[in-house]
Amino acid sequence: DAGVTQSPTHLIKTRGQHVTLRCSPISGHKSVSWYQQVLGQGPQFIFQYYEKEERGRGNFPDRFSARQFPNYSSELNVNALLLGDSALYLCASSLEGSPLHFGNGTRLTVT
Amino acid sequence: AQSVTQLDSQVPVFEEAPVELRCNYSSSVSVYLFWYVQYPNQGLQLLLKYLSGSTLVKSINGFEAEFNKSQTSFHLRKPSVHISDTAEYFCAVSPGNYGQNFVFGPGTRLSVLP
């Protein structure tokens, strides 16, 4: 079975630009969560979506948004990029009542 | 709100030696506890979880962790490490309603030396 897949794997953007990151969950998983992992730190919770509805949101500015599609895939959007947005963005999927299964992440570099 | 502390940012240890990676947490509600491992350029992989029942949980590759409610700890141990165990280890907690808002510690880098 395919695991959580994320695209692209790497991305370089300039300050002020917009970025869209994509995630496909494990087949059958209806919950998708996004985490930001800054170099040298643990992942920080950004969003959780379940059945296309936002279930939780971390302490991130409104520049960050996400959505989940009918096939349970998800997009994370970040507007007006800042240098501090440079990080590994991790997507995780899960069944209700089961642990998170992570993808390999998208490495975003903002210059 | 929950928080997780991993006091050791780096732990070097020789191959075949025992190791303990410490994790302490704080929470006003009951939580589930996890250890995840991250190899270079990869995502996180679940190593262990504690949900309820026996306070000692074990993984298939020789790691074990013990939940201590009075000390709010969930330390990870392995009696004999291998070179392949070199990785970043993250302790995490989640409120009792699964899948929501996992809180991760800052991580401990385990370096196994030959």
CSV table of C-alpha atoms in Angstrom, one decimal:
chain,number,residue,atom,x,y,z
A,1,ASP,CA,0.0,0.0,0.0
A,2,ALA,CA,1.2,3.5,-0.8
A,3,GLY,CA,2.0,5.7,2.2
A,4,VAL,CA,1.3,9.4,2.5
A,5,THR,CA,2.7,11.2,-0.6
A,6,GLN,CA,3.6,14.8,-0.7
A,7,SER,CA,4.5,17.0,-3.6
A,8,PRO,CA,6.8,18.7,-4.5
A,9,THR,CA,9.7,17.3,-2.5
A,10,HIS,CA,11.7,20.5,-2.7
A,11,LEU,CA,10.7,24.1,-3.5
A,12,ILE,CA,12.5,27.4,-3.6
A,13,LYS,CA,10.4,30.6,-3.4
A,14,THR,CA,11.1,34.3,-3.0
A,15,ARG,CA,9.8,36.5,-0.2
A,16,GLY,CA,6.3,37.7,-0.8
A,17,GLN,CA,5.3,34.9,-3.2
A,18,HIS,CA,2.6,32.3,-2.7
A,19,VAL,CA,3.1,28.5,-2.4
A,20,THR,CA,0.8,25.5,-2.6
A,21,LEU,CA,1.8,22.1,-1.1
A,22,ARG,CA,-0.1,18.9,-1.8
A,23,CYS,CA,-0.7,15.8,0.1
A,24,SER,CA,-2.4,12.4,-0.7
A,25,PRO,CA,-3.3,10.4,2.4
A,26,ILE,CA,-3.1,6.7,2.8
A,27,SER,CA,-6.1,5.0,1.1
A,28,GLY,CA,-9.0,5.0,3.5
A,29,HIS,CA,-7.7,7.6,5.8
A,30,LYS,CA,-10.1,10.5,6.1
A,31,SER,CA,-8.1,12.8,8.4
A,32,VAL,CA,-5.2,14.9,7.2
A,33,SER,CA,-3.0,17.1,9.3
A,34,TRP,CA,-0.2,19.5,8.4
A,35,TYR,CA,2.9,20.2,10.5
A,36,GLN,CA,5.8,22.7,10.1
A,37,GLN,CA,9.2,21.5,11.2
A,38,VAL,CA,11.8,24.2,11.4
A,39,LEU,CA,15.4,22.9,11.3
A,40,GLY,CA,16.5,21.6,14.6
A,41,GLN,CA,13.0,21.6,16.2
A,42,GLY,CA,10.1,19.3,16.6
A,43,PRO,CA,7.1,19.5,14.2
A,44,GLN,CA,4.5,22.2,15.0
A,45,PHE,CA,0.8,21.6,14.4
A,46,ILE,CA,-0.7,23.8,11.7
A,47,PHE,CA,-4.1,22.3,10.7
A,48,GLN,CA,-6.2,19.2,10.9
A,49,TYR,CA,-8.9,18.3,8.4
A,50,TYR,CA,-11.5,15.5,8.7
A,51,GLU,CA,-14.1,14.8,6.1
A,52,LYS,CA,-13.3,18.1,4.4
A,53,GLU,CA,-13.9,20.2,7.5
A,54,GLU,CA,-11.3,22.0,9.6
A,55,ARG,CA,-11.0,20.2,13.0
A,56,GLY,CA,-8.2,22.1,14.5
A,57,ARG,CA,-5.8,25.0,13.8
A,58,GLY,CA,-2.4,25.7,15.4
A,59,ASN,CA,-0.9,29.1,16.3
A,60,PHE,CA,-0.1,30.2,12.7
A,61,PRO,CA,-1.1,33.5,11.0
A,62,ASP,CA,-3.9,33.8,8.5
A,63,ARG,CA,-1.4,33.6,5.7
A,64,PHE,CA,-1.6,29.9,6.2
A,65,SER,CA,-4.7,28.1,4.9
A,66,ALA,CA,-5.6,24.6,3.8
A,67,ARG,CA,-8.4,22.6,2.4
A,68,GLN,CA,-9.3,19.0,1.9
A,69,PHE,CA,-10.9,17.6,-1.2
A,70,PRO,CA,-13.6,14.9,-1.7
A,71,ASN,CA,-11.0,12.3,-2.3
A,72,TYR,CA,-9.4,13.3,1.1
A,73,SER,CA,-6.3,14.8,-0.5
A,74,SER,CA,-5.3,18.1,0.9
A,75,GLU,CA,-3.5,21.4,0.0
A,76,LEU,CA,-1.6,23.8,2.2
A,77,ASN,CA,-1.4,27.3,1.0
A,78,VAL,CA,1.0,30.0,2.3
A,79,ASN,CA,0.7,33.6,1.1
A,80,ALA,CA,3.1,36.4,1.4
A,81,LEU,CA,6.0,34.2,2.2
A,82,LEU,CA,8.6,35.2,4.8
A,83,LEU,CA,12.1,34.0,5.3
A,84,GLY,CA,10.9,32.4,8.5
A,85,ASP,CA,8.5,30.2,6.6
A,86,SER,CA,11.5,28.1,5.4
A,87,ALA,CA,10.9,24.7,6.9
A,88,LEU,CA,10.0,21.1,6.2
A,89,TYR,CA,6.2,20.8,5.8
A,90,LEU,CA,4.9,17.5,6.9
A,91,CYS,CA,1.5,16.0,6.0
A,92,ALA,CA,0.1,13.2,8.1
A,93,SER,CA,-3.0,11.1,7.6
A,94,SER,CA,-4.8,8.9,10.1
A,95,LEU,CA,-7.9,6.8,10.6
A,96,GLU,CA,-10.2,8.0,13.4
A,97,GLY,CA,-8.6,6.8,16.6
A,98,SER,CA,-5.2,5.8,15.2
A,99,PRO,CA,-1.7,7.2,15.1
A,100,LEU,CA,-0.5,9.7,12.6
A,101,HIS,CA,1.3,8.4,9.5
A,102,PHE,CA,3.6,11.0,8.0
A,103,GLY,CA,4.8,11.6,4.5
A,104,ASN,CA,8.4,12.5,3.7
A,105,GLY,CA,7.6,16.2,3.6
A,106,THR,CA,8.2,19.2,1.3
A,107,ARG,CA,11.3,21.2,2.0
A,108,LEU,CA,10.4,24.9,1.4
A,109,THR,CA,13.2,27.4,1.1
A,110,VAL,CA,12.3,31.1,1.0
A,111,THR,CA,15.0,33.5,-0.2
B,1,ALA,CA,-2.6,22.8,26.7
B,2,GLN,CA,0.1,20.3,26.5
B,3,SER,CA,3.9,20.6,26.4
B,4,VAL,CA,6.7,18.1,25.9
B,5,THR,CA,10.3,18.4,27.2
B,6,GLN,CA,13.2,16.4,25.9
B,7,LEU,CA,16.1,17.4,28.0
B,8,ASP,CA,18.8,15.8,25.9
B,9,SER,CA,19.3,17.4,22.5
B,10,GLN,CA,22.1,15.0,21.6
B,11,VAL,CA,23.0,11.6,22.9
B,12,PRO,CA,26.1,9.9,21.6
B,13,VAL,CA,26.5,6.3,22.6
B,14,PHE,CA,28.8,3.4,21.4
B,15,GLU,CA,27.3,0.5,19.5
B,16,GLU,CA,25.9,-2.3,21.7
B,17,ALA,CA,25.6,0.0,24.7
B,18,PRO,CA,22.3,0.7,26.4
B,19,VAL,CA,20.6,4.1,25.9
B,20,GLU,CA,17.8,6.1,27.5
B,21,LEU,CA,16.1,9.1,25.8
B,22,ARG,CA,14.1,11.1,28.3
B,23,CYS,CA,10.7,12.6,27.8
B,24,ASN,CA,8.6,14.6,30.2
B,25,TYR,CA,5.2,16.1,29.5
B,26,SER,CA,2.7,18.4,31.1
B,27,SER,CA,-1.1,18.3,30.5
B,28,SER,CA,-4.3,19.2,32.3
B,29,VAL,CA,-6.1,16.4,30.6
B,30,SER,CA,-5.3,12.7,30.0
B,31,VAL,CA,-3.1,12.2,27.0
B,32,TYR,CA,-1.9,9.5,24.6
B,33,LEU,CA,1.9,9.3,24.4
B,34,PHE,CA,4.1,8.5,21.4
B,35,TRP,CA,7.7,8.1,20.2
B,36,TYR,CA,8.5,8.9,16.6
B,37,VAL,CA,11.8,8.4,14.8
B,38,GLN,CA,13.1,10.5,11.9
B,39,TYR,CA,15.9,9.4,9.6
B,40,PRO,CA,17.7,12.0,7.5
B,41,ASN,CA,15.6,13.5,4.7
B,42,GLN,CA,12.5,11.5,5.7
B,43,GLY,CA,9.3,12.0,7.5
B,44,LEU,CA,8.5,10.7,11.0
B,45,GLN,CA,7.8,7.0,11.6
B,46,LEU,CA,5.8,5.8,14.6
B,47,LEU,CA,8.1,3.8,17.0
B,48,LEU,CA,5.8,3.3,20.1
B,49,LYS,CA,2.5,4.4,21.5
B,50,TYR,CA,0.9,4.3,24.9
B,51,LEU,CA,-2.9,4.6,25.0
B,52,SER,CA,-3.9,2.7,28.1
B,53,GLY,CA,-3.3,-0.6,29.9
B,54,SER,CA,0.3,-1.8,30.6
B,55,THR,CA,2.6,1.1,31.2
B,56,LEU,CA,5.5,-0.7,29.5
B,57,VAL,CA,5.2,-0.7,25.7
B,58,LYS,CA,7.7,-2.3,23.3
B,59,SER,CA,8.5,-2.0,19.6
B,60,ILE,CA,9.5,-4.7,17.2
B,61,ASN,CA,13.1,-3.4,16.9
B,62,GLY,CA,14.0,-3.6,20.6
B,63,PHE,CA,13.0,-0.2,21.9
B,64,GLU,CA,10.7,0.1,24.9
B,65,ALA,CA,9.1,3.0,26.8
B,66,GLU,CA,7.5,3.2,30.2
B,67,PHE,CA,4.7,5.5,31.1
B,68,ASN,CA,5.0,7.0,34.6
B,69,LYS,CA,2.0,9.0,35.5
B,70,SER,CA,3.3,10.4,38.8
B,71,GLN,CA,6.5,11.7,37.1
B,72,THR,CA,4.7,12.6,33.9
B,73,SER,CA,7.4,10.8,31.9
B,74,PHE,CA,7.6,8.5,29.0
B,75,HIS,CA,11.3,7.6,28.6
B,76,LEU,CA,12.6,5.5,25.7
B,77,ARG,CA,15.1,2.8,26.3
B,78,LYS,CA,17.0,0.2,24.3
B,79,PRO,CA,19.4,-2.3,26.0
B,80,SER,CA,21.8,-2.5,23.0
B,81,VAL,CA,21.9,0.0,20.2
B,82,HIS,CA,23.0,-0.5,16.6
B,83,ILE,CA,24.6,1.9,14.1
B,84,SER,CA,21.2,1.9,12.2
B,85,ASP,CA,19.5,3.4,15.3
B,86,THR,CA,21.2,6.7,14.5
B,87,ALA,CA,18.4,9.2,14.0
B,88,GLU,CA,16.3,11.9,15.6
B,89,TYR,CA,13.7,10.8,18.1
B,90,PHE,CA,10.6,12.8,19.0
B,91,CYS,CA,8.3,12.3,21.9
B,92,ALA,CA,4.8,13.5,21.4
B,93,VAL,CA,1.5,13.8,23.2
B,94,SER,CA,-2.1,13.9,22.0
B,95,PRO,CA,-5.2,14.7,23.9
B,96,GLY,CA,-7.5,11.7,24.4
B,97,ASN,CA,-9.4,12.4,21.2
B,98,TYR,CA,-7.0,10.9,18.8
B,99,GLY,CA,-5.5,12.5,15.8
B,100,GLN,CA,-5.9,16.0,16.9
B,101,ASN,CA,-3.1,18.4,17.6
B,102,PHE,CA,-0.2,16.3,18.4
B,103,VAL,CA,2.4,18.2,20.4
B,104,PHE,CA,6.0,17.2,19.8
B,105,GLY,CA,9.1,17.7,21.8
B,106,PRO,CA,12.2,19.3,20.3
B,107,GLY,CA,13.8,16.0,19.6
B,108,THR,CA,16.9,14.1,20.7
B,109,ARG,CA,19.6,13.2,18.2
B,110,LEU,CA,20.9,9.7,18.9
B,111,SER,CA,24.3,9.1,17.4
B,112,VAL,CA,25.5,5.5,17.6
B,113,LEU,CA,29.3,5.3,17.4
B,114,PRO,CA,31.2,2.3,16.1
